[in-house]
PDB file of C-alpha atoms and ligand atoms in Angstrom:
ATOM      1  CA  UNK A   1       2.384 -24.773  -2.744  1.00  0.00           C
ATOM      2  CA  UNK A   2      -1.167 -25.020  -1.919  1.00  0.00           C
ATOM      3  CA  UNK A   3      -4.070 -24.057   1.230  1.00  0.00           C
ATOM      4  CA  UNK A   4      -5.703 -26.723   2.663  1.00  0.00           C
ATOM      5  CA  UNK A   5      -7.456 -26.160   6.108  1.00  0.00           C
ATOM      6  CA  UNK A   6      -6.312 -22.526   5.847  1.00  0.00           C
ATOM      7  CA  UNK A   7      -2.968 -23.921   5.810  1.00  0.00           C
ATOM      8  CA  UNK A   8       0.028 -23.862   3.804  1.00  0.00           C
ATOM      9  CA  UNK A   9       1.169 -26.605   2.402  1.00  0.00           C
ATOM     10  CA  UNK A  10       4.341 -27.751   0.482  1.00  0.00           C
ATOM     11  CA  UNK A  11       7.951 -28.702   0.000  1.00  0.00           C
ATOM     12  CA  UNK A  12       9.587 -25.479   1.785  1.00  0.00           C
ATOM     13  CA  UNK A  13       6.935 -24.743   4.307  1.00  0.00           C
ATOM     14  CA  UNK A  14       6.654 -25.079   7.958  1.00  0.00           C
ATOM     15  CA  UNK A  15       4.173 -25.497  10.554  1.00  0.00           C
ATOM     16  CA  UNK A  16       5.087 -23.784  14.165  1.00  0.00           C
ATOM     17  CA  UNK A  17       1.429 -22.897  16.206  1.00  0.00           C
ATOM     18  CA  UNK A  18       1.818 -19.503  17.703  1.00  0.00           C
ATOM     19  CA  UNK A  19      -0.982 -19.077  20.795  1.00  0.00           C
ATOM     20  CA  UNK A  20      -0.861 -15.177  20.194  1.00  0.00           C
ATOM     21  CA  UNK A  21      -4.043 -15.329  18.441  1.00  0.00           C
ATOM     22  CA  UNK A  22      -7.742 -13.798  18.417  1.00  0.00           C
ATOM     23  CA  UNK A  23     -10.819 -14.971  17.104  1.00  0.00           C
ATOM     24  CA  UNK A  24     -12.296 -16.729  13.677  1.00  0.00           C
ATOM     25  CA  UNK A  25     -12.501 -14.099  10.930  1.00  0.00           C
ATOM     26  CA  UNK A  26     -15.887 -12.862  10.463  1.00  0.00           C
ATOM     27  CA  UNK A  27     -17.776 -14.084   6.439  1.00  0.00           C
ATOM     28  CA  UNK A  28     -15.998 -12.819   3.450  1.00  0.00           C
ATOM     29  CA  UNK A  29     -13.122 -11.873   5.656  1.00  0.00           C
ATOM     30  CA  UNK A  30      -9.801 -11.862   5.388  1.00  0.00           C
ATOM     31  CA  UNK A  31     -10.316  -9.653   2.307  1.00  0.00           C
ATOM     32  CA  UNK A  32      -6.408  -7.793   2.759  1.00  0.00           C
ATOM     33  CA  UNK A  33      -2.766  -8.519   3.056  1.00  0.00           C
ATOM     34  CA  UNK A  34      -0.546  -6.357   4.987  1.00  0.00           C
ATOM     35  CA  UNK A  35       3.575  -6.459   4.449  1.00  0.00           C
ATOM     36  CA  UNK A  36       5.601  -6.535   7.403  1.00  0.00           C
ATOM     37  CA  UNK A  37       9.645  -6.838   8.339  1.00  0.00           C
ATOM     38  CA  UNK A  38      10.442  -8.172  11.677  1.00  0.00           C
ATOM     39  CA  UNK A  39      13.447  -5.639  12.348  1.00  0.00           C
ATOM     40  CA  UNK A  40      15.225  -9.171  13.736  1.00  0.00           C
ATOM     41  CA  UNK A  41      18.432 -10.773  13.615  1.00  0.00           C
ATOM     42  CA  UNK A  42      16.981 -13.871  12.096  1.00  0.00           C
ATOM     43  CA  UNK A  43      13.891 -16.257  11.510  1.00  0.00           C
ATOM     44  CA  UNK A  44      14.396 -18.762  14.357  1.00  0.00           C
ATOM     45  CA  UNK A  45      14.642 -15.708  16.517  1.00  0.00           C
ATOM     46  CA  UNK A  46      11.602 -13.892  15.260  1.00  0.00           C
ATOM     47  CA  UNK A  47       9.601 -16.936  15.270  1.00  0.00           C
ATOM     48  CA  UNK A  48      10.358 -17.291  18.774  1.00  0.00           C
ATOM     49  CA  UNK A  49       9.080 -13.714  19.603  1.00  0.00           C
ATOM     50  CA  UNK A  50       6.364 -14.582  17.928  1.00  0.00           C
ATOM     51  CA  UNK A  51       5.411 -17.744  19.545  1.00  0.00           C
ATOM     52  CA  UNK A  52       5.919 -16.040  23.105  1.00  0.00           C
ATOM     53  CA  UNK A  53       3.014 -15.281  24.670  1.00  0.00           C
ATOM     54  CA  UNK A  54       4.359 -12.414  26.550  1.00  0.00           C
ATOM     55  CA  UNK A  55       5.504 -10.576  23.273  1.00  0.00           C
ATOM     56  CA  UNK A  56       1.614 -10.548  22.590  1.00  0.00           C
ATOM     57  CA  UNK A  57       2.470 -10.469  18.678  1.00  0.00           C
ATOM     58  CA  UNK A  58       2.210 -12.997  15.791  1.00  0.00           C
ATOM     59  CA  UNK A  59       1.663 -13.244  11.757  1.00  0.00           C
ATOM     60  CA  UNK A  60       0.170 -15.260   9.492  1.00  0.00           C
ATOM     61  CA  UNK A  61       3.385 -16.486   7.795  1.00  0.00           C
ATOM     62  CA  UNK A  62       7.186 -15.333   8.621  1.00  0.00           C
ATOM     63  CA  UNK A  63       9.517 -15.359   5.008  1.00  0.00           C
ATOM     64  CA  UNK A  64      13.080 -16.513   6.176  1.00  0.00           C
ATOM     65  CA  UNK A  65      15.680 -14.888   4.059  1.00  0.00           C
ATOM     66  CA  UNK A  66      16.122 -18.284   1.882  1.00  0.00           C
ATOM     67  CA  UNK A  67      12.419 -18.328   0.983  1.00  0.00           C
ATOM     68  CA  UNK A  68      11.520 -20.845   3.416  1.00  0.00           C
ATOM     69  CA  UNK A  69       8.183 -20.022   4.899  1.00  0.00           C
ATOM     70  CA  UNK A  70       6.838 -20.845   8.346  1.00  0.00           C
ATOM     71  CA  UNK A  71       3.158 -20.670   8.959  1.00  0.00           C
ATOM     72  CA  UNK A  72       2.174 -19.827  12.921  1.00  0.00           C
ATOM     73  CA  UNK A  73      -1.636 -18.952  12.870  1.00  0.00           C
ATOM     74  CA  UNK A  74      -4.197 -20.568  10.540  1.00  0.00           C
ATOM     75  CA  UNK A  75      -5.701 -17.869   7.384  1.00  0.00           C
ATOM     76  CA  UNK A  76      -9.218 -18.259   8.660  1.00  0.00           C
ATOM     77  CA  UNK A  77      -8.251 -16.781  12.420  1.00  0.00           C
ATOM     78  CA  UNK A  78      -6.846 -13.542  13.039  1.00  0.00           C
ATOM     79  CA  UNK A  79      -3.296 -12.639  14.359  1.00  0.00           C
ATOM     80  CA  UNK A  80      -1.821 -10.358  15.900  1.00  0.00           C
ATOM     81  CA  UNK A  81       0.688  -8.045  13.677  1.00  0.00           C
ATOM     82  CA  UNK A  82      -1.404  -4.954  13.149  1.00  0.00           C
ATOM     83  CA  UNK A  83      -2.049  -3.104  15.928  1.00  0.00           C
ATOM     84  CA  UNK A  84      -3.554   0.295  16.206  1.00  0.00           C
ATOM     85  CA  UNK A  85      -4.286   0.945  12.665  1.00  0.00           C
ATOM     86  CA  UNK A  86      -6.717   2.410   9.891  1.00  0.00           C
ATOM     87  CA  UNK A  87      -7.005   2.703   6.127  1.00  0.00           C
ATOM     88  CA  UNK A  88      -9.444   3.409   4.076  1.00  0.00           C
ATOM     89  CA  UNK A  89     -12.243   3.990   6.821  1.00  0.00           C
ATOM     90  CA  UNK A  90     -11.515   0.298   8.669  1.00  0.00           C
ATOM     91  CA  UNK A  91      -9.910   0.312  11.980  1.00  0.00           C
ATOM     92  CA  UNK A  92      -7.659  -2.566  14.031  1.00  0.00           C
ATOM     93  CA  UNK A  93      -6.349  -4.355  10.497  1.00  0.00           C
ATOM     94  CA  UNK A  94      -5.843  -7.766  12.535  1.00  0.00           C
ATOM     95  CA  UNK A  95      -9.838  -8.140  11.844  1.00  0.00           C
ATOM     96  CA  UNK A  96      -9.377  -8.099   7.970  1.00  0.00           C
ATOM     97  CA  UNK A  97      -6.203  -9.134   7.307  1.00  0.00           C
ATOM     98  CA  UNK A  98      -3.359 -11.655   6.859  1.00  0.00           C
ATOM     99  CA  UNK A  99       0.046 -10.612   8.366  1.00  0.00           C
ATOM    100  CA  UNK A 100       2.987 -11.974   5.885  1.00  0.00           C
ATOM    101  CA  UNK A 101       6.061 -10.921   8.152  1.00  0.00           C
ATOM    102  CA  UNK A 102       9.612 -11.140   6.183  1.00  0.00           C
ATOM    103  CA  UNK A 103      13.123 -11.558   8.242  1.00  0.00           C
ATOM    104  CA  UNK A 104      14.833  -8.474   7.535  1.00  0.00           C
ATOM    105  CA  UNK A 105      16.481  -5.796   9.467  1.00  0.00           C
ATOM    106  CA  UNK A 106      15.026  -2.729   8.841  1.00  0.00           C
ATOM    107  CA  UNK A 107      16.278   0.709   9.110  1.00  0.00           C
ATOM    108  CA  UNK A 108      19.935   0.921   9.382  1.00  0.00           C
ATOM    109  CA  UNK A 109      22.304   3.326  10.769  1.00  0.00           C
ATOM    110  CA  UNK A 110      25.784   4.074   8.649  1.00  0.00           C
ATOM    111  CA  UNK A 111      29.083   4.258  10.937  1.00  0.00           C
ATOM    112  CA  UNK A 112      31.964   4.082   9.131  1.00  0.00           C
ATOM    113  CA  UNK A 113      31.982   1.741   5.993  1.00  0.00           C
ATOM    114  CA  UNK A 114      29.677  -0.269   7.676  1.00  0.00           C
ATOM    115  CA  UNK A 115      25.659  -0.179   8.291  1.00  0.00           C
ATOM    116  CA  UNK A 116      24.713  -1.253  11.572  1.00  0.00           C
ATOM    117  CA  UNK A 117      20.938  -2.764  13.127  1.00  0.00           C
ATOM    118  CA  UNK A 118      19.461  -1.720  15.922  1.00  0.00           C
ATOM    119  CA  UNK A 119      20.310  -4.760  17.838  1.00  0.00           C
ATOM    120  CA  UNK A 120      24.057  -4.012  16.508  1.00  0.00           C
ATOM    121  CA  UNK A 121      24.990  -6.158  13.552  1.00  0.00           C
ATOM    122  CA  UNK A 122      26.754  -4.937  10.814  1.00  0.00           C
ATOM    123  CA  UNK A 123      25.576  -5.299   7.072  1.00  0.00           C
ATOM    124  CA  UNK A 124      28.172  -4.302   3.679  1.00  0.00           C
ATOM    125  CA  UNK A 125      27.032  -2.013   1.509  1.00  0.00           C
ATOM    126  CA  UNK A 126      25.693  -4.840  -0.805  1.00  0.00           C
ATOM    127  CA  UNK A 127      23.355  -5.876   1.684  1.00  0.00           C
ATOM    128  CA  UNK A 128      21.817  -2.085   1.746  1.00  0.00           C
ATOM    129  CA  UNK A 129      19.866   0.560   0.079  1.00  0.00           C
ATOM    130  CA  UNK A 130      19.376   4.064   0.321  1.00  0.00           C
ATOM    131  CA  UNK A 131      16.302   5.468  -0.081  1.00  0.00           C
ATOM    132  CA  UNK A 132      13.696   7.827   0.838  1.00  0.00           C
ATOM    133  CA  UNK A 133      10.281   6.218   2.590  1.00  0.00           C
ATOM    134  CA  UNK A 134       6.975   7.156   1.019  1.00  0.00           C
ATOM    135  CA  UNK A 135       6.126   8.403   4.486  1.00  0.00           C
ATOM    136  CA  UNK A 136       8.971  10.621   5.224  1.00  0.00           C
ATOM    137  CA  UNK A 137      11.412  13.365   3.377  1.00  0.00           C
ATOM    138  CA  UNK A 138      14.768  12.279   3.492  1.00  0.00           C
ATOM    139  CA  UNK A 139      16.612   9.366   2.665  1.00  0.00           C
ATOM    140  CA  UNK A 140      18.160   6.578   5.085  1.00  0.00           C
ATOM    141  CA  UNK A 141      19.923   2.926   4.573  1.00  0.00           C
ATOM    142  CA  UNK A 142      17.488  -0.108   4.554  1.00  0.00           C
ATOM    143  CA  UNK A 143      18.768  -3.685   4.651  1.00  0.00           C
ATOM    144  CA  UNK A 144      17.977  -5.752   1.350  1.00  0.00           C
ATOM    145  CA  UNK A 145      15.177  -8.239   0.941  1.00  0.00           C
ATOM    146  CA  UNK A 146      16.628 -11.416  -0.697  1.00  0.00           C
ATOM    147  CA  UNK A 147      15.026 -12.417  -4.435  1.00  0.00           C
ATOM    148  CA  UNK A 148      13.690 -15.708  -2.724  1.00  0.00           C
ATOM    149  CA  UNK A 149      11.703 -13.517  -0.543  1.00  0.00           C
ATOM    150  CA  UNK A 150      10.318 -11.277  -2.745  1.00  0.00           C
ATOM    151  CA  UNK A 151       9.057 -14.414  -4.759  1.00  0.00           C
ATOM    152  CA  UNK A 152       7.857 -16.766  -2.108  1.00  0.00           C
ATOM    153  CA  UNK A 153       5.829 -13.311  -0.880  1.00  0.00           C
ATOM    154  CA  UNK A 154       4.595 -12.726  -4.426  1.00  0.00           C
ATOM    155  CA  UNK A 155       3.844 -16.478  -4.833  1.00  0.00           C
ATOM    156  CA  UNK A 156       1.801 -16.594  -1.120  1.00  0.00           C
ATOM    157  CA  UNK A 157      -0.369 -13.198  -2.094  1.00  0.00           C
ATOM    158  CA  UNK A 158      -1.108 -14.902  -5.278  1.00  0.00           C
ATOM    159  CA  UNK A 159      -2.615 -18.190  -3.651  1.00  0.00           C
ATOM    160  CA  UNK A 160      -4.189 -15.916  -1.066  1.00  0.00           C
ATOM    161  CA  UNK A 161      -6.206 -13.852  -3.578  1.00  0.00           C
ATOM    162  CA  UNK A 162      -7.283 -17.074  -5.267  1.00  0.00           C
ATOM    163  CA  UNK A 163      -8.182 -18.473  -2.042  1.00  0.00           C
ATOM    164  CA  UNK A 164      -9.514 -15.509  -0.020  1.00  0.00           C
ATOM    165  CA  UNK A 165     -10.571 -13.307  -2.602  1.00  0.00           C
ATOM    166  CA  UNK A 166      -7.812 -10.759  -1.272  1.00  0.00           C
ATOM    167  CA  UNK A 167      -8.857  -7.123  -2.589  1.00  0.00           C
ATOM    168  CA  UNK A 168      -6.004  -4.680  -0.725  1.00  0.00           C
ATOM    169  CA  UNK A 169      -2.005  -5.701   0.167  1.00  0.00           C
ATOM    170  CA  UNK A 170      -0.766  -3.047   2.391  1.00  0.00           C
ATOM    171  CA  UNK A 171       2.296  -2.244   4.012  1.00  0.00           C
ATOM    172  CA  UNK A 172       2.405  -1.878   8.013  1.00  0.00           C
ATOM    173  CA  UNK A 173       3.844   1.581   7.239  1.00  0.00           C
ATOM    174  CA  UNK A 174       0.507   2.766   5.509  1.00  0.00           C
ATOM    175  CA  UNK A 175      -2.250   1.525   7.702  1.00  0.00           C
ATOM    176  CA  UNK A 176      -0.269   2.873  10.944  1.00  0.00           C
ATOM    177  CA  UNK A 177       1.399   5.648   9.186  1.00  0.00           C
ATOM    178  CA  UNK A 178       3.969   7.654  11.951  1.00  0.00           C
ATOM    179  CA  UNK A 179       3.914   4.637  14.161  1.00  0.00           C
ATOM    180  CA  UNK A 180       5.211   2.147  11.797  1.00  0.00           C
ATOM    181  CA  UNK A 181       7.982   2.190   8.309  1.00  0.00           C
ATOM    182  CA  UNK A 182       7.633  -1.471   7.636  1.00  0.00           C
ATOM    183  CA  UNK A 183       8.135  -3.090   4.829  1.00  0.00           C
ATOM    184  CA  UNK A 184      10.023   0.316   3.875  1.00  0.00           C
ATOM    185  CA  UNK A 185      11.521   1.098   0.653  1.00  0.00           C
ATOM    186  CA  UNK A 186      13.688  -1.588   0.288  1.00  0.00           C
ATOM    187  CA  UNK A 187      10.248  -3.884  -0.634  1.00  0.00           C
ATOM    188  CA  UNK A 188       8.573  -3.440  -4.430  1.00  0.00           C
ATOM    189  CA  UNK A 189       5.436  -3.453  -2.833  1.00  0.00           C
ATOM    190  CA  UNK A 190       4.086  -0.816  -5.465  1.00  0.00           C
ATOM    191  CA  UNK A 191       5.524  -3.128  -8.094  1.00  0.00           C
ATOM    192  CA  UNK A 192       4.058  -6.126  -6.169  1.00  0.00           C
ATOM    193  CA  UNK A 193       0.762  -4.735  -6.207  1.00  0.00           C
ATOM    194  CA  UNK A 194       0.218  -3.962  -9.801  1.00  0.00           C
ATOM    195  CA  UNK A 195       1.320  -6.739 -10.863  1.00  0.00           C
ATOM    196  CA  UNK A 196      -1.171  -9.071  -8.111  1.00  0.00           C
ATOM    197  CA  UNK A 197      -4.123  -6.296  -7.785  1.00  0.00           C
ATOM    198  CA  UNK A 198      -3.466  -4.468 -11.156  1.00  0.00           C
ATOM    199  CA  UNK A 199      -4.094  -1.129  -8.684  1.00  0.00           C
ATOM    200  CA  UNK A 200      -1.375   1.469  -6.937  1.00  0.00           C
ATOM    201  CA  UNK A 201      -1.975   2.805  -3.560  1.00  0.00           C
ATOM    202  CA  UNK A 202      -2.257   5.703  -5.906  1.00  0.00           C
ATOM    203  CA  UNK A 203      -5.541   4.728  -7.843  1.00  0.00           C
ATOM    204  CA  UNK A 204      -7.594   4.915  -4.915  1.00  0.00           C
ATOM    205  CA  UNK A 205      -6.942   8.851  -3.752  1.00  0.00           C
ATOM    206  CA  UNK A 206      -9.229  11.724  -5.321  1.00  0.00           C
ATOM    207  CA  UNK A 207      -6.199  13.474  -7.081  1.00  0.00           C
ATOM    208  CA  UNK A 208      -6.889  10.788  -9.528  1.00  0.00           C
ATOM    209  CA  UNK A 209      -9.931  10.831 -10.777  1.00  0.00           C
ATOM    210  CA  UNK A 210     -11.477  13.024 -13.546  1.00  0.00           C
ATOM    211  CA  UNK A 211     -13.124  16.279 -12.055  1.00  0.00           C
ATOM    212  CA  UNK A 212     -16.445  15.873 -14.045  1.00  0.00           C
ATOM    213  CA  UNK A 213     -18.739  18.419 -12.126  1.00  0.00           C
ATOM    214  CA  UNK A 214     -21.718  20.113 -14.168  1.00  0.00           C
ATOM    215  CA  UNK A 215     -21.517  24.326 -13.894  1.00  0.00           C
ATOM    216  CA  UNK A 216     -23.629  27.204 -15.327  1.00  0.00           C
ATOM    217  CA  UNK A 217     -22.131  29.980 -17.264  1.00  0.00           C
ATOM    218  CA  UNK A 218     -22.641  33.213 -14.769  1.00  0.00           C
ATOM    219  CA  UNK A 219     -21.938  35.594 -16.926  1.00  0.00           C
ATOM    220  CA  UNK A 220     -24.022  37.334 -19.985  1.00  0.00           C
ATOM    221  CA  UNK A 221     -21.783  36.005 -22.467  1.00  0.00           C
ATOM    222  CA  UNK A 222     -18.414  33.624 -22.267  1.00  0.00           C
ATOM    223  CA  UNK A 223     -15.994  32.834 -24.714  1.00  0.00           C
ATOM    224  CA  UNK A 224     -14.612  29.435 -25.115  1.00  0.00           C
ATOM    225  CA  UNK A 225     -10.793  29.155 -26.358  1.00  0.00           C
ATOM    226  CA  UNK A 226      -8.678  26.911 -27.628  1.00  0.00           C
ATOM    227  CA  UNK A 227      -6.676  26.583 -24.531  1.00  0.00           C
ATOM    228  CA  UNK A 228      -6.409  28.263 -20.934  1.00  0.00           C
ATOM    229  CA  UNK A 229      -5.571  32.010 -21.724  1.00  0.00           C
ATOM    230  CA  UNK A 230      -7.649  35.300 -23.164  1.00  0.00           C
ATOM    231  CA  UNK A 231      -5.627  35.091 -26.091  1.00  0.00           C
ATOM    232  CA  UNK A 232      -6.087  31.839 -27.533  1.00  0.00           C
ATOM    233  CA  UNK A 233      -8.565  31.792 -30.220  1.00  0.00           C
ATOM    234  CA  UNK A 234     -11.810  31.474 -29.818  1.00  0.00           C
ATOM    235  CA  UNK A 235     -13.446  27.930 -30.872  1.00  0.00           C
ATOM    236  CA  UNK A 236     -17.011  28.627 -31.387  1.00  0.00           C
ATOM    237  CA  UNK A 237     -19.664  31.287 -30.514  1.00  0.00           C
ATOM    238  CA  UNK A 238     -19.533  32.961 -27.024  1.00  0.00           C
ATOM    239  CA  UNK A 239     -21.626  30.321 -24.221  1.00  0.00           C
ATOM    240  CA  UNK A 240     -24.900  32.556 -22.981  1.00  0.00           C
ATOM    241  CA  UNK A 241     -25.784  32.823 -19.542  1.00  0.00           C
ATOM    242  CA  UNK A 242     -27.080  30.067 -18.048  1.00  0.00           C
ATOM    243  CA  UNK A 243     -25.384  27.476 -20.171  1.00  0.00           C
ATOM    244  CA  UNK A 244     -25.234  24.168 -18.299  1.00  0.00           C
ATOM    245  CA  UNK A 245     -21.655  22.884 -18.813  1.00  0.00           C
ATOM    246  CA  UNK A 246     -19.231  19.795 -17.362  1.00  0.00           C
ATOM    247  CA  UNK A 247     -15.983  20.899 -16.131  1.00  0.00           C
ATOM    248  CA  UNK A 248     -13.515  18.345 -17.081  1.00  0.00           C
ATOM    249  CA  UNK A 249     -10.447  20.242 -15.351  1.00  0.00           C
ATOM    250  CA  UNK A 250      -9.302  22.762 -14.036  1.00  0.00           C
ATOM    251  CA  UNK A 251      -6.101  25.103 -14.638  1.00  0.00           C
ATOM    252  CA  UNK A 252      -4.711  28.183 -13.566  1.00  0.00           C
ATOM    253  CA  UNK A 253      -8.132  29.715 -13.432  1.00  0.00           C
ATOM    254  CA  UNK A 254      -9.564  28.413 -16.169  1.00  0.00           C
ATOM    255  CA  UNK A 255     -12.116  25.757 -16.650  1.00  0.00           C
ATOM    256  CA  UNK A 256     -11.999  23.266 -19.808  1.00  0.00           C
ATOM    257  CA  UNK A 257     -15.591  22.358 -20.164  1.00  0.00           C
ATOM    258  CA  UNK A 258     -17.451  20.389 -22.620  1.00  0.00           C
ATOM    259  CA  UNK A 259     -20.736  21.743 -24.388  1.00  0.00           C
ATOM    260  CA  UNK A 260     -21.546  20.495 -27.546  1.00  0.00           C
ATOM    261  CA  UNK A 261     -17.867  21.422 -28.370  1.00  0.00           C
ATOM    262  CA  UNK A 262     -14.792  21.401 -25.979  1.00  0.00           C
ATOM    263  CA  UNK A 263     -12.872  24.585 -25.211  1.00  0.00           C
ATOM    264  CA  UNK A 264     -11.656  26.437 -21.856  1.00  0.00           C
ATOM    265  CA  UNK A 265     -13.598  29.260 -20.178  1.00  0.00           C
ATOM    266  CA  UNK A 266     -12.367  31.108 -17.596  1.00  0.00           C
ATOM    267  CA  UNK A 267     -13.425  29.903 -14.464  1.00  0.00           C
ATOM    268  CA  UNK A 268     -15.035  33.082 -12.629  1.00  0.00           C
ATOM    269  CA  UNK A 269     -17.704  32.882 -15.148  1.00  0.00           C
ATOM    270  CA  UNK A 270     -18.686  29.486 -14.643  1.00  0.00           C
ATOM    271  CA  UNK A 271     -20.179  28.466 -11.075  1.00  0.00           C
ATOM    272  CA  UNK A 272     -20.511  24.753 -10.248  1.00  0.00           C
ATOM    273  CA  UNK A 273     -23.465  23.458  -8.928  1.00  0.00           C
TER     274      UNK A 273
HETATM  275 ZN1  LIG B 301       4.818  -4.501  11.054  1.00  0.00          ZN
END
């Protein structure tokens, strides 16, 4: 599999020109991926919807359940598979990004011993899992994604980062959270993502990264202990008033903070600047 002409090209690829299409992408853009299932019965059908001009929606690429790949809109011009949606500080994702839709069912419903689609097929229990979203509390049944499509997606982000320079893959479900649960749990797209990006959705949020904030001691004298309570030893001579310190974290009212040793202070003594 290779791109040529923003295309893809190879043995199990197809070509099918959907006219539900904006603009050219600006310079340096695409620069994301975003996930999608097309909650359809099958590819022919979804490729149809996509292809109709009335359903004013289209992808990059649509992942049959075999693997087999059909390509509808060219890399370097944007589709239409986002919709209102923001991440990160960017708005309307169709600007940035590549859709990758994959034929799946979605979010089943259980009656009886059977699992049942919206547009009422039935699906055994080996075609199902149960699991919780990341967006939502409880657990429901999701229809399967084969191994061929988990591969031929994996194989398509990894051209498009070599290609595009591709710095985010997103699921549909996290850049129009509420509005949208696609891929859902039933895609490793966490998995997918460290292996492609080497970064979790995770990574990026605050709770993170290291609270290094510099404080001054507030009170005439402080001790500094061994460990976040008034009776762990002491682990050198009380910190004077005015001490500049960094606060490396925080816990249950206590500071650990590093001066020319490391030991925790409690943390009404210490005010960060
Ligand atoms: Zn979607």
């Amino acid at each position: 599999m290779q791109i040529q002409n923003h295309l893809l090209t190879g043995d199990s690829i197809r070509l099918v020109e959907s006219p539900n299409r904006g603009g050219k992408f600006k310079a340096r853009l695409p620069d994301a991926i975003i996930i999608h299932y097309t909650a359809g019965a099958d590819a022919a059908s979804s490729i149809r919807s996509l292809c109709n001009p009335q359903s004013k929606a289209s992808a990059h690429l649509l992942v049959a359940r075999d693997g087999q790949i059909t390509q509808l809109v060219p890399f370097d011009t944007a589709a239409w598979h986002a919709g209102k949606s923001s991440y990160g500080g960017r708005e309307g994702y169709n600007n940035y990004s590549i859709g990758i839709e994959i034929d799946n069912a979605g979010l089943l419903t259980k009656t009886g011993e059977s699992y049942q689609s919206w547009f009422g097929r039935n699906y055994s229990a080996d075609q199902v899992i149960t699991a919780v979203h990341r967006n939502e509390k409880n657990a429901h049944y999701w229809h399967v994604y084969s191994e061929a499509q988990i591969a031929a997606v994996e194989d398509i982000c990894s051209l498009l980062i070599d290609k595009y320079g591709i710095k985010q893959i997103l699921g549909h479900e996290e850049i129009s959270p509420g509005r949208k649960v696609d891929p859902g749990p039933a895609f490793p797209l966490d998995k997918l993502r460290d292996r492609l990006l080497n970064q979790s959705r995770n990574e990026d949020g605050p709770a993170e990264e290291p609270l290094l904030e510099k404080g001054t001691v507030v009170a005439d004298t402080l001790n500094i202990r061994i460990g976040p309570s008034s009776t762990a030893a002491v682990v050198a001579l009380p910190l004077k008033k005015d001490t500049s310190v960094t606060i490396l974290q925080e816990k249950d009212g206590w500071y650990e903070v590093a001066v020319e040793v490391k030991g925790w202070v409690s943390a009404k003594y210490v005010s960060p600047l």
